[in-house]
PDB file of C-alpha atoms in Angstrom:
ATOM      1  CA  GLN H 851      -7.901  12.497 -13.215  1.00 94.00           C
ATOM      2  CA  VAL H 852      -9.088  10.018 -10.610  1.00 96.00           C
ATOM      3  CA  THR H 853     -12.713  10.167  -9.520  1.00 97.00           C
ATOM      4  CA  LEU H 854     -14.931   7.884  -7.470  1.00 98.00           C
ATOM      5  CA  ARG H 855     -18.691   8.127  -7.137  1.00 98.00           C
ATOM      6  CA  GLU H 856     -20.995   6.207  -4.826  1.00 98.00           C
ATOM      7  CA  SER H 857     -24.509   5.237  -5.805  1.00 98.00           C
ATOM      8  CA  GLY H 858     -27.315   3.334  -4.160  1.00 97.00           C
ATOM      9  CA  PRO H 859     -30.601   3.766  -2.359  1.00 98.00           C
ATOM     10  CA  ALA H 860     -31.034   6.737  -0.062  1.00 98.00           C
ATOM     11  CA  LEU H 861     -33.538   4.857   2.084  1.00 98.00           C
ATOM     12  CA  VAL H 862     -33.677   1.216   3.111  1.00 98.00           C
ATOM     13  CA  LYS H 863     -35.940  -0.585   5.536  1.00 98.00           C
ATOM     14  CA  PRO H 864     -34.702  -2.487   8.586  1.00 98.00           C
ATOM     15  CA  THR H 865     -33.662  -6.086   7.795  1.00 97.00           C
ATOM     16  CA  GLN H 866     -33.186  -5.274   4.102  1.00 98.00           C
ATOM     17  CA  THR H 867     -29.921  -5.704   2.233  1.00 98.00           C
ATOM     18  CA  LEU H 868     -28.073  -2.585   1.109  1.00 98.00           C
ATOM     19  CA  THR H 869     -26.209  -2.628  -2.189  1.00 98.00           C
ATOM     20  CA  LEU H 870     -23.840   0.236  -2.926  1.00 98.00           C
ATOM     21  CA  THR H 871     -21.855   0.741  -6.109  1.00 98.00           C
ATOM     22  CA  CYS H 872     -18.634   2.689  -6.452  1.00 98.00           C
ATOM     23  CA  THR H 873     -18.009   3.754 -10.044  1.00 98.00           C
ATOM     24  CA  PHE H 874     -14.542   5.083 -10.653  1.00 97.00           C
ATOM     25  CA  SER H 875     -12.421   6.516 -13.431  1.00 96.00           C
ATOM     26  CA  GLY H 876      -8.803   7.434 -13.967  1.00 96.00           C
ATOM     27  CA  PHE H 877      -7.389   4.079 -12.926  1.00 95.00           C
ATOM     28  CA  SER H 878      -7.911   0.367 -13.408  1.00 95.00           C
ATOM     29  CA  LEU H 879      -8.485  -2.011 -10.529  1.00 95.00           C
ATOM     30  CA  SER H 880      -6.527  -4.630 -12.431  1.00 94.00           C
ATOM     31  CA  THR H 881      -3.342  -2.563 -12.030  1.00 94.00           C
ATOM     32  CA  SER H 882      -0.931  -3.513  -9.267  1.00 94.00           C
ATOM     33  CA  GLY H 883      -1.168  -1.199  -6.271  1.00 93.00           C
ATOM     34  CA  MET H 884      -4.813  -0.300  -6.729  1.00 95.00           C
ATOM     35  CA  CYS H 885      -7.169  -0.815  -3.797  1.00 96.00           C
ATOM     36  CA  VAL H 886     -10.707   0.441  -3.147  1.00 97.00           C
ATOM     37  CA  ASN H 887     -12.215   0.810   0.305  1.00 98.00           C
ATOM     38  CA  TRP H 888     -15.632   1.494   1.759  1.00 98.00           C
ATOM     39  CA  ILE H 889     -15.861   3.743   4.811  1.00 98.00           C
ATOM     40  CA  ARG H 890     -18.950   5.079   6.555  1.00 98.00           C
ATOM     41  CA  GLN H 891     -19.719   7.951   8.878  1.00 98.00           C
ATOM     42  CA  PRO H 892     -22.905   8.144  10.956  1.00 97.00           C
ATOM     43  CA  PRO H 893     -24.221  11.699  11.334  1.00 97.00           C
ATOM     44  CA  GLY H 894     -22.002  13.626  13.732  1.00 95.00           C
ATOM     45  CA  LYS H 895     -19.770  10.626  14.394  1.00 97.00           C
ATOM     46  CA  ALA H 896     -16.376   9.294  13.405  1.00 97.00           C
ATOM     47  CA  LEU H 897     -15.226   7.493  10.288  1.00 97.00           C
ATOM     48  CA  GLU H 898     -15.558   3.720  10.324  1.00 97.00           C
ATOM     49  CA  TRP H 899     -13.778   1.525   7.793  1.00 97.00           C
ATOM     50  CA  LEU H 900     -15.858  -1.300   6.323  1.00 98.00           C
ATOM     51  CA  ALA H 901     -14.024  -3.224   3.620  1.00 97.00           C
ATOM     52  CA  ARG H 902     -11.265  -3.179   1.017  1.00 97.00           C
ATOM     53  CA  ILE H 903     -10.663  -4.980  -2.271  1.00 97.00           C
ATOM     54  CA  ASP H 904      -7.331  -5.046  -4.065  1.00 96.00           C
ATOM     55  CA  TRP H 905      -6.185  -5.375  -7.675  1.00 96.00           C
ATOM     56  CA  ASP H 906      -5.429  -9.072  -7.101  1.00 95.00           C
ATOM     57  CA  ASP H 907      -8.942  -9.643  -5.642  1.00 96.00           C
ATOM     58  CA  ALA H 908      -7.702  -9.813  -2.051  1.00 96.00           C
ATOM     59  CA  LYS H 909     -10.499  -8.788   0.287  1.00 97.00           C
ATOM     60  CA  TYR H 910     -10.478  -7.423   3.821  1.00 96.00           C
ATOM     61  CA  TYR H 911     -13.396  -6.753   6.149  1.00 96.00           C
ATOM     62  CA  SER H 912     -14.167  -4.926   9.365  1.00 95.00           C
ATOM     63  CA  THR H 913     -13.954  -7.435  12.180  1.00 94.00           C
ATOM     64  CA  SER H 914     -17.235  -6.331  13.720  1.00 93.00           C
ATOM     65  CA  LEU H 915     -19.200  -6.309  10.455  1.00 96.00           C
ATOM     66  CA  LYS H 916     -17.610  -9.075   8.403  1.00 95.00           C
ATOM     67  CA  THR H 917     -20.574 -11.442   8.697  1.00 97.00           C
ATOM     68  CA  ARG H 918     -22.795  -8.827   7.016  1.00 98.00           C
ATOM     69  CA  LEU H 919     -20.474  -7.478   4.322  1.00 98.00           C
ATOM     70  CA  THR H 920     -19.484  -8.621   0.857  1.00 98.00           C
ATOM     71  CA  ILE H 921     -17.198  -6.612  -1.428  1.00 98.00           C
ATOM     72  CA  SER H 922     -16.650  -7.401  -5.085  1.00 98.00           C
ATOM     73  CA  LYS H 923     -15.298  -5.769  -8.210  1.00 97.00           C
ATOM     74  CA  ASP H 924     -16.189  -5.636 -11.882  1.00 97.00           C
ATOM     75  CA  THR H 925     -12.990  -4.556 -13.580  1.00 96.00           C
ATOM     76  CA  SER H 926     -14.626  -4.226 -16.999  1.00 95.00           C
ATOM     77  CA  LYS H 927     -17.164  -1.742 -15.629  1.00 97.00           C
ATOM     78  CA  ASN H 928     -14.728   0.048 -13.289  1.00 97.00           C
ATOM     79  CA  GLN H 929     -17.014  -0.676 -10.359  1.00 98.00           C
ATOM     80  CA  VAL H 930     -16.763  -1.963  -6.814  1.00 98.00           C
ATOM     81  CA  VAL H 931     -19.911  -3.211  -5.104  1.00 98.00           C
ATOM     82  CA  LEU H 932     -20.543  -3.480  -1.367  1.00 98.00           C
ATOM     83  CA  THR H 933     -23.481  -5.377   0.052  1.00 98.00           C
ATOM     84  CA  MET H 934     -24.509  -5.143   3.686  1.00 98.00           C
ATOM     85  CA  THR H 935     -27.204  -7.475   4.958  1.00 98.00           C
ATOM     86  CA  ASN H 936     -29.735  -7.085   7.753  1.00 98.00           C
ATOM     87  CA  MET H 937     -29.692  -3.285   7.830  1.00 98.00           C
ATOM     88  CA  ASP H 938     -30.576  -1.551  11.095  1.00 98.00           C
ATOM     89  CA  PRO H 939     -31.248   2.106  11.958  1.00 98.00           C
ATOM     90  CA  VAL H 940     -27.773   2.309  13.526  1.00 98.00           C
ATOM     91  CA  ASP H 941     -26.382   1.733  10.021  1.00 98.00           C
ATOM     92  CA  THR H 942     -27.672   5.151   8.967  1.00 98.00           C
ATOM     93  CA  ALA H 943     -24.593   6.936   7.675  1.00 98.00           C
ATOM     94  CA  THR H 944     -22.819   8.565   4.791  1.00 98.00           C
ATOM     95  CA  TYR H 945     -21.019   5.810   2.898  1.00 98.00           C
ATOM     96  CA  TYR H 946     -17.779   6.670   1.085  1.00 98.00           C
ATOM     97  CA  CYS H 947     -15.720   4.707  -1.374  1.00 98.00           C
ATOM     98  CA  ALA H 948     -12.073   5.672  -1.437  1.00 97.00           C
ATOM     99  CA  ARG H 949      -8.555   4.756  -2.344  1.00 96.00           C
ATOM    100  CA  ILE H 950      -6.548   5.082   0.857  1.00 92.00           C
ATOM    101  CA  ARG H 951      -2.800   5.378   0.613  1.00 91.00           C
ATOM    102  CA  THR H 952      -0.638   2.849   2.416  1.00 88.00           C
ATOM    103  CA  ILE H 953       2.412   0.684   1.796  1.00 87.00           C
ATOM    104  CA  SER H 954       0.758  -1.601  -0.733  1.00 88.00           C
ATOM    105  CA  CYS H 955      -1.915   0.744  -2.095  1.00 92.00           C
ATOM    106  CA  SER H 956      -1.169   3.907  -4.007  1.00 89.00           C
ATOM    107  CA  GLY H 957      -3.030   7.197  -4.123  1.00 89.00           C
ATOM    108  CA  ASP H 958      -5.611   8.717  -1.815  1.00 91.00           C
ATOM    109  CA  TYR H 959      -8.905   9.704  -3.394  1.00 96.00           C
ATOM    110  CA  TRP H 960     -12.407   9.832  -1.951  1.00 97.00           C
ATOM    111  CA  GLY H 961     -15.882   9.950  -3.408  1.00 98.00           C
ATOM    112  CA  GLN H 962     -18.316  12.586  -2.222  1.00 97.00           C
ATOM    113  CA  GLY H 963     -20.257  10.031  -0.195  1.00 98.00           C
ATOM    114  CA  THR H 964     -23.867   8.920  -0.257  1.00 98.00           C
ATOM    115  CA  LEU H 965     -26.246   9.187   2.690  1.00 98.00           C
ATOM    116  CA  VAL H 966     -28.144   6.019   3.480  1.00 98.00           C
ATOM    117  CA  THR H 967     -31.004   6.203   5.972  1.00 98.00           C
ATOM    118  CA  VAL H 968     -32.398   3.060   7.537  1.00 98.00           C
ATOM    119  CA  SER H 969     -35.991   3.521   8.578  1.00 97.00           C
ATOM    120  CA  SER H 970     -39.309   1.800   8.283  1.00 96.00           C
TER     121      SER H 970
ATOM    122  CA  GLN R1432     -15.062   3.014  20.554  1.00 81.00           C
ATOM    123  CA  SER R1433     -12.328   3.705  18.003  1.00 87.00           C
ATOM    124  CA  VAL R1434      -9.160   1.597  17.913  1.00 91.00           C
ATOM    125  CA  LEU R1435      -6.967   4.703  17.646  1.00 97.00           C
ATOM    126  CA  THR R1436      -7.364   7.238  20.458  1.00 97.00           C
ATOM    127  CA  GLN R1437      -7.537  10.961  19.767  1.00 98.00           C
ATOM    128  CA  PRO R1438      -8.602  13.829  21.998  1.00 98.00           C
ATOM    129  CA  PRO R1439     -12.172  14.788  21.094  1.00 97.00           C
ATOM    130  CA  SER R1440     -11.358  18.478  20.867  1.00 97.00           C
ATOM    131  CA  ALA R1441      -8.528  20.970  20.508  1.00 98.00           C
ATOM    132  CA  SER R1442      -8.403  24.722  20.151  1.00 97.00           C
ATOM    133  CA  GLY R1443      -6.049  27.565  19.404  1.00 97.00           C
ATOM    134  CA  THR R1444      -5.922  31.170  18.385  1.00 97.00           C
ATOM    135  CA  PRO R1445      -4.853  32.420  14.951  1.00 97.00           C
ATOM    136  CA  GLY R1446      -1.096  32.129  14.495  1.00 97.00           C
ATOM    137  CA  GLN R1447      -0.697  29.596  17.276  1.00 97.00           C
ATOM    138  CA  ARG R1448       0.700  26.066  16.969  1.00 98.00           C
ATOM    139  CA  VAL R1449      -1.508  23.151  17.982  1.00 98.00           C
ATOM    140  CA  THR R1450      -0.852  19.438  18.126  1.00 98.00           C
ATOM    141  CA  ILE R1451      -3.266  16.521  17.953  1.00 98.00           C
ATOM    142  CA  SER R1452      -2.226  13.147  19.292  1.00 98.00           C
ATOM    143  CA  CYS R1453      -3.176   9.668  18.101  1.00 98.00           C
ATOM    144  CA  SER R1454      -2.461   6.619  20.218  1.00 98.00           C
ATOM    145  CA  GLY R1455      -2.562   3.054  18.946  1.00 97.00           C
ATOM    146  CA  SER R1456      -0.844  -0.272  19.432  1.00 96.00           C
ATOM    147  CA  SER R1457       1.930  -2.455  18.076  1.00 96.00           C
ATOM    148  CA  SER R1458      -0.347  -3.971  15.422  1.00 95.00           C
ATOM    149  CA  ASN R1459      -1.310  -0.650  13.842  1.00 96.00           C
ATOM    150  CA  ILE R1460       0.738   2.505  14.459  1.00 97.00           C
ATOM    151  CA  GLY R1461       3.620   0.460  15.791  1.00 97.00           C
ATOM    152  CA  SER R1462       3.865  -1.523  12.534  1.00 95.00           C
ATOM    153  CA  ASN R1463       2.467   0.688   9.779  1.00 95.00           C
ATOM    154  CA  PRO R1464       2.568   4.266   8.543  1.00 96.00           C
ATOM    155  CA  VAL R1465      -0.009   6.771   9.733  1.00 97.00           C
ATOM    156  CA  ASN R1466      -2.269   8.962   7.618  1.00 98.00           C
ATOM    157  CA  TRP R1467      -3.937  12.146   8.789  1.00 98.00           C
ATOM    158  CA  TYR R1468      -7.139  13.523   7.287  1.00 98.00           C
ATOM    159  CA  GLN R1469      -8.911  16.858   7.489  1.00 98.00           C
ATOM    160  CA  GLN R1470     -12.681  16.889   7.144  1.00 98.00           C
ATOM    161  CA  LEU R1471     -14.538  20.131   6.653  1.00 97.00           C
ATOM    162  CA  PRO R1472     -18.292  20.118   7.382  1.00 93.00           C
ATOM    163  CA  GLY R1473     -20.298  18.333   4.730  1.00 93.00           C
ATOM    164  CA  THR R1474     -17.284  17.186   2.746  1.00 97.00           C
ATOM    165  CA  ALA R1475     -15.254  14.024   2.306  1.00 97.00           C
ATOM    166  CA  PRO R1476     -11.997  13.622   4.234  1.00 97.00           C
ATOM    167  CA  LYS R1477      -8.894  15.074   2.597  1.00 97.00           C
ATOM    168  CA  LEU R1478      -5.433  13.553   3.038  1.00 97.00           C
ATOM    169  CA  LEU R1479      -3.096  15.878   4.926  1.00 97.00           C
ATOM    170  CA  ILE R1480      -0.225  13.580   5.885  1.00 97.00           C
ATOM    171  CA  TYR R1481       0.774  10.091   4.710  1.00 97.00           C
ATOM    172  CA  SER R1482       3.610   7.784   5.720  1.00 96.00           C
ATOM    173  CA  ASN R1483       3.752   9.498   9.133  1.00 97.00           C
ATOM    174  CA  ASN R1484       5.243  12.766   7.950  1.00 97.00           C
ATOM    175  CA  GLN R1485       4.819  13.203   4.198  1.00 97.00           C
ATOM    176  CA  ARG R1486       2.645  15.939   2.727  1.00 97.00           C
ATOM    177  CA  PRO R1487       0.792  15.428  -0.554  1.00 95.00           C
ATOM    178  CA  SER R1488       1.346  18.171  -3.077  1.00 95.00           C
ATOM    179  CA  GLY R1489      -0.823  21.167  -2.329  1.00 96.00           C
ATOM    180  CA  VAL R1490      -0.900  20.700   1.440  1.00 97.00           C
ATOM    181  CA  PRO R1491       0.716  23.705   3.160  1.00 96.00           C
ATOM    182  CA  ASP R1492       3.905  23.084   5.115  1.00 96.00           C
ATOM    183  CA  ARG R1493       2.098  24.444   8.184  1.00 97.00           C
ATOM    184  CA  PHE R1494       0.898  20.856   8.578  1.00 98.00           C
ATOM    185  CA  SER R1495       3.406  18.295   9.809  1.00 98.00           C
ATOM    186  CA  GLY R1496       3.266  14.773  11.194  1.00 98.00           C
ATOM    187  CA  SER R1497       5.435  12.615  13.389  1.00 98.00           C
ATOM    188  CA  LYS R1498       5.405   9.130  14.851  1.00 98.00           C
ATOM    189  CA  SER R1499       7.106   7.502  17.783  1.00 97.00           C
ATOM    190  CA  GLY R1500       6.451   3.915  18.764  1.00 97.00           C
ATOM    191  CA  THR R1501       2.702   3.393  18.935  1.00 97.00           C
ATOM    192  CA  SER R1502       1.754   7.073  18.897  1.00 98.00           C
ATOM    193  CA  ALA R1503       1.567   9.745  16.239  1.00 98.00           C
ATOM    194  CA  SER R1504       0.982  13.476  16.210  1.00 98.00           C
ATOM    195  CA  LEU R1505      -0.268  16.104  13.806  1.00 98.00           C
ATOM    196  CA  ALA R1506       1.014  19.633  14.265  1.00 98.00           C
ATOM    197  CA  ILE R1507      -0.499  22.724  12.731  1.00 98.00           C
ATOM    198  CA  SER R1508       1.529  25.902  12.939  1.00 97.00           C
ATOM    199  CA  GLY R1509       0.425  29.413  12.071  1.00 97.00           C
ATOM    200  CA  LEU R1510      -3.167  28.439  12.802  1.00 98.00           C
ATOM    201  CA  GLN R1511      -5.755  29.945  10.470  1.00 97.00           C
ATOM    202  CA  SER R1512      -9.521  30.190  10.729  1.00 96.00           C
ATOM    203  CA  GLU R1513      -9.927  27.859   7.757  1.00 96.00           C
ATOM    204  CA  ASP R1514      -8.134  25.118   9.710  1.00 97.00           C
ATOM    205  CA  GLU R1515     -11.257  24.718  11.841  1.00 97.00           C
ATOM    206  CA  ALA R1516     -12.314  21.172  10.995  1.00 97.00           C
ATOM    207  CA  ASP R1517     -12.342  17.573  12.190  1.00 98.00           C
ATOM    208  CA  TYR R1518      -9.046  15.696  12.025  1.00 98.00           C
ATOM    209  CA  TYR R1519      -8.657  11.906  11.863  1.00 98.00           C
ATOM    210  CA  CYS R1520      -5.660   9.619  12.099  1.00 98.00           C
ATOM    211  CA  ALA R1521      -5.674   6.245  10.355  1.00 97.00           C
ATOM    212  CA  ALA R1522      -3.398   3.243  10.100  1.00 97.00           C
ATOM    213  CA  TRP R1523      -3.507  -0.272   8.710  1.00 95.00           C
ATOM    214  CA  ASP R1524      -3.784  -2.877  11.434  1.00 94.00           C
ATOM    215  CA  ASP R1525      -2.036  -6.212  10.948  1.00 94.00           C
ATOM    216  CA  SER R1526      -4.217  -8.119  13.391  1.00 88.00           C
ATOM    217  CA  LEU R1527      -6.377 -10.954  12.034  1.00 81.00           C
ATOM    218  CA  ASN R1528      -6.482 -10.639   8.248  1.00 84.00           C
ATOM    219  CA  GLY R1529      -5.711  -6.917   8.254  1.00 88.00           C
ATOM    220  CA  LEU R1530      -7.971  -3.897   8.420  1.00 92.00           C
ATOM    221  CA  TRP R1531      -7.921  -0.105   8.468  1.00 95.00           C
ATOM    222  CA  VAL R1532      -8.457   1.575  11.819  1.00 96.00           C
ATOM    223  CA  PHE R1533      -9.346   5.205  12.383  1.00 97.00           C
ATOM    224  CA  GLY R1534      -9.188   7.524  15.346  1.00 98.00           C
ATOM    225  CA  GLY R1535     -12.351   8.945  16.838  1.00 97.00           C
ATOM    226  CA  GLY R1536     -11.592  12.357  15.400  1.00 98.00           C
ATOM    227  CA  THR R1537     -10.548  15.667  16.931  1.00 98.00           C
ATOM    228  CA  LYS R1538     -12.619  18.780  16.397  1.00 98.00           C
ATOM    229  CA  LEU R1539     -10.293  21.744  16.077  1.00 98.00           C
ATOM    230  CA  THR R1540     -11.724  25.128  16.969  1.00 97.00           C
ATOM    231  CA  VAL R1541      -9.945  28.340  16.062  1.00 97.00           C
ATOM    232  CA  VAL R1542     -11.036  30.868  18.654  1.00 92.00           C
TER     233      VAL R1542
END
């Protein structure tokens, strides 16, 4: 059974760096075809993709946010970490980690999401 | 402003058939398969359709997808009250280094 769970601070101050951890089970990120993404959703708004990391350590970032994002993986801990620098109130959102199915990535599973509020 | 364009809202009565459109470009829908997601309030998105028209196990055959050129559509037949939700299309985009793009979402109301 595949599960993903996001963890991190519920509240961060403007200009701080956000660190989110996705802890997963039921698969290994060292297996070909495995990819983990981060997606966010501001309250009442649409989904916005942030970043993806693949089994071979390939990394992809949102064009508009790439200067602020870093994605990494710890295969031994079954974790993927996303850092986002210089947080702003507009970054308030529910942050999801997910496997999204496409040609080169198998399966489609989502975590429950974690709400991050940016406020002083 | 989302890269993929969806109508913000759609509606239908129980038993009706509704379609939701998703318009993109040659670098995303025109080159890659489309996924469709259903999001109920307060929950994570759930995959309804992958590879343009494939249903994961457990998804009723009332849901169907299609793609033509740089556009895709989700059809829901035999509309039920529990289908009231937000629906999102998504596709990988080959521009730059590659990235996922989502539609702005369509809120479906069952009246």
